Short mmCIF file of C-alpha atoms in Angstrom, two decimals:
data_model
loop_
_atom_site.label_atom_id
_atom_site.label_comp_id
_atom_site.label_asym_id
_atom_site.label_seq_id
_atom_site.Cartn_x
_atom_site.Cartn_y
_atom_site.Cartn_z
CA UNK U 7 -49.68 -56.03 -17.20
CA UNK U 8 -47.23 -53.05 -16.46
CA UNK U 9 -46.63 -50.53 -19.08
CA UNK U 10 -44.21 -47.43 -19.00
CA UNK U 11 -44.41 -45.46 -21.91
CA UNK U 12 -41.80 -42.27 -21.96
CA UNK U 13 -42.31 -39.28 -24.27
CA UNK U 14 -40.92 -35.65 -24.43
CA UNK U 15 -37.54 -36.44 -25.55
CA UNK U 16 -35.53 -34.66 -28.75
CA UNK U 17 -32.62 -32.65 -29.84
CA UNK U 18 -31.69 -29.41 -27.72
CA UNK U 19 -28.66 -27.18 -27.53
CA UNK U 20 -26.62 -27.21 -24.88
CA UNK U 21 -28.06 -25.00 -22.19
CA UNK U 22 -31.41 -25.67 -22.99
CA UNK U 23 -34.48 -27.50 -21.44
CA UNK U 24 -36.94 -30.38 -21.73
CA UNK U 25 -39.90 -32.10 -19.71
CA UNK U 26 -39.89 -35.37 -19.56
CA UNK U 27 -43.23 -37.58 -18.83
CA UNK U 28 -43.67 -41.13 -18.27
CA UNK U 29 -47.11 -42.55 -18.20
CA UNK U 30 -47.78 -45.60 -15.72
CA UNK U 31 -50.16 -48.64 -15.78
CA UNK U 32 -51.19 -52.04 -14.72
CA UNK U 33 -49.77 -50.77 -11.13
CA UNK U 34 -50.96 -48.66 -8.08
CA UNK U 35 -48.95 -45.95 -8.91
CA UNK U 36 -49.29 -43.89 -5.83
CA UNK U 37 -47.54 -46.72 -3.96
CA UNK U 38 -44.69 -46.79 -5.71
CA UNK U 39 -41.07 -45.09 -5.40
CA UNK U 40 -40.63 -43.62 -9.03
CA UNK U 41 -37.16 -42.85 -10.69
CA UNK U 42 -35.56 -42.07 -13.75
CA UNK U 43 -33.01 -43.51 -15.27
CA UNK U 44 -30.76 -42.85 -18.19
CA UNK U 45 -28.19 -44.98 -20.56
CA UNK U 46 -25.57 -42.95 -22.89
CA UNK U 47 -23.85 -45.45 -25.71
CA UNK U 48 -21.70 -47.61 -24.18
CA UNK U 49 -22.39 -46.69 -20.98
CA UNK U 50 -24.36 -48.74 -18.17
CA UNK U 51 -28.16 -47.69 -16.98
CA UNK U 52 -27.55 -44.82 -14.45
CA UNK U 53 -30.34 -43.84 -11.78
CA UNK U 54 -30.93 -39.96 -11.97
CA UNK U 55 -33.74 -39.09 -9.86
CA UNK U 56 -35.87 -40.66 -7.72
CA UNK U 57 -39.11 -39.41 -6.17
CA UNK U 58 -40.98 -41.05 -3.33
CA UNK U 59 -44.23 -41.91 -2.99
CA UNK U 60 -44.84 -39.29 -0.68
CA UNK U 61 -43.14 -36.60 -3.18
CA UNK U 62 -39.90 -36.57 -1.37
CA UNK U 63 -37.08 -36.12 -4.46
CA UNK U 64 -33.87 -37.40 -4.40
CA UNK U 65 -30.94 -36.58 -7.03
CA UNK U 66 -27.99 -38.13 -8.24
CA UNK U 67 -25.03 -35.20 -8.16
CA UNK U 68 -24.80 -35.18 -11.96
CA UNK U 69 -27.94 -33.54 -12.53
CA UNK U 70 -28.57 -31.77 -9.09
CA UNK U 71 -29.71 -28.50 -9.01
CA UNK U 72 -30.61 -28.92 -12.66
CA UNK U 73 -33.16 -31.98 -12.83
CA UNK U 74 -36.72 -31.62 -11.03
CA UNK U 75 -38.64 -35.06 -10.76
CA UNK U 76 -42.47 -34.60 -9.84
CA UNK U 77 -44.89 -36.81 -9.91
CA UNK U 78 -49.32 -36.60 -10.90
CA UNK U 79 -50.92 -39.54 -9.09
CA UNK U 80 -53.92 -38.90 -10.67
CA UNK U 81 -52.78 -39.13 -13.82
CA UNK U 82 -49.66 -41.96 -12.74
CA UNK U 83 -47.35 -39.68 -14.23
CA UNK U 84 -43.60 -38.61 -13.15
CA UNK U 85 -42.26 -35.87 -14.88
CA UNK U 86 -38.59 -34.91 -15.34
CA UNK U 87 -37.88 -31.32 -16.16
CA UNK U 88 -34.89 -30.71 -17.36
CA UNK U 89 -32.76 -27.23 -17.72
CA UNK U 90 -29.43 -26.23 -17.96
CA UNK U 91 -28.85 -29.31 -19.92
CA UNK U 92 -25.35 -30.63 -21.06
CA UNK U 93 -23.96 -32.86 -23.88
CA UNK U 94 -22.81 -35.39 -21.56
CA UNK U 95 -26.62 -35.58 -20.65
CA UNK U 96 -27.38 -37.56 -24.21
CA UNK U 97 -28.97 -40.84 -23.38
CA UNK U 98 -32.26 -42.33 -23.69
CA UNK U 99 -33.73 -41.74 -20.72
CA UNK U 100 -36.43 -44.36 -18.80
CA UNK U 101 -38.39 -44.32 -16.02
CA UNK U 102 -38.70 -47.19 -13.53
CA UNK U 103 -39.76 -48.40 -9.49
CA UNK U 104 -36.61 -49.01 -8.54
CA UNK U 105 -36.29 -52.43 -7.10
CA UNK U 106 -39.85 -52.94 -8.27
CA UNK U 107 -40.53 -53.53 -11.54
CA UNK U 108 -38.71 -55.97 -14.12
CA UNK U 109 -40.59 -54.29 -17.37
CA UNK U 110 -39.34 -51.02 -18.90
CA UNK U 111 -40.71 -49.00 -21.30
CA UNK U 112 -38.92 -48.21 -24.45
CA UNK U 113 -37.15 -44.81 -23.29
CA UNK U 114 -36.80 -41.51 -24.47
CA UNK U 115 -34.17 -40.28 -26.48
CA UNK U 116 -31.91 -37.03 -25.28
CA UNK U 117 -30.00 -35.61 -27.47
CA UNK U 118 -28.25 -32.61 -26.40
CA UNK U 119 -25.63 -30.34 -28.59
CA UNK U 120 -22.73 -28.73 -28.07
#
């Protein structure tokens, strides 16, 4: 079956950075469109970055110019590397096929403070 399993979340200060990685299974990764997502409390599941399966990257404006999504297909890993990161970029964060895939993993928490 699928699994997504995120890691490399935690607490930073604002202005600071951290790498993301979100291991795939029970799929042909290199086929698939990867993205991440994110969810703040109260807040609906936002799309963030997106990375093709040709390695083309695509960025929502919140985190462009900040956010770099890459992806390992032989490891089926994406990656998220974040910098310059703010507090309104707290959320757990999740990776995903969008459009694809109806599991999720269980996220990775963001914490960043002021």
């Amino acid at each position: 079956q699928v699994q997504l399993v995120e890691s490399g979340g935690g607490l930073v200060q604002s202005g600071g950075s951290l790498r993301l990685s979100c291991a795939a299974s029970g799929i042909i990764f290199r086929l698939y469109a990867m993205g991440w997502y994110r969810q703040a409390p109260g807040k609906q599941r936002e799309l963030v970055a997106t990375v093709t399966a040709g390695g083309s990257p695509n960025y929502a404006d919140s985190v462009k110019g900040r956010f770099t999504i890459s992806r390992d297909n032989a490891k089926n890993t994406v990656y998220l590397q974040m910098n310059s990161l703010k507090p309104e970029d707290t959320a757990v964060y999740y990776c995903n096929a969008p459009g694809k895939l109806t599991s999720w993993g269980q996220g990775t928490q963001v914490t960043v403070s002021s």
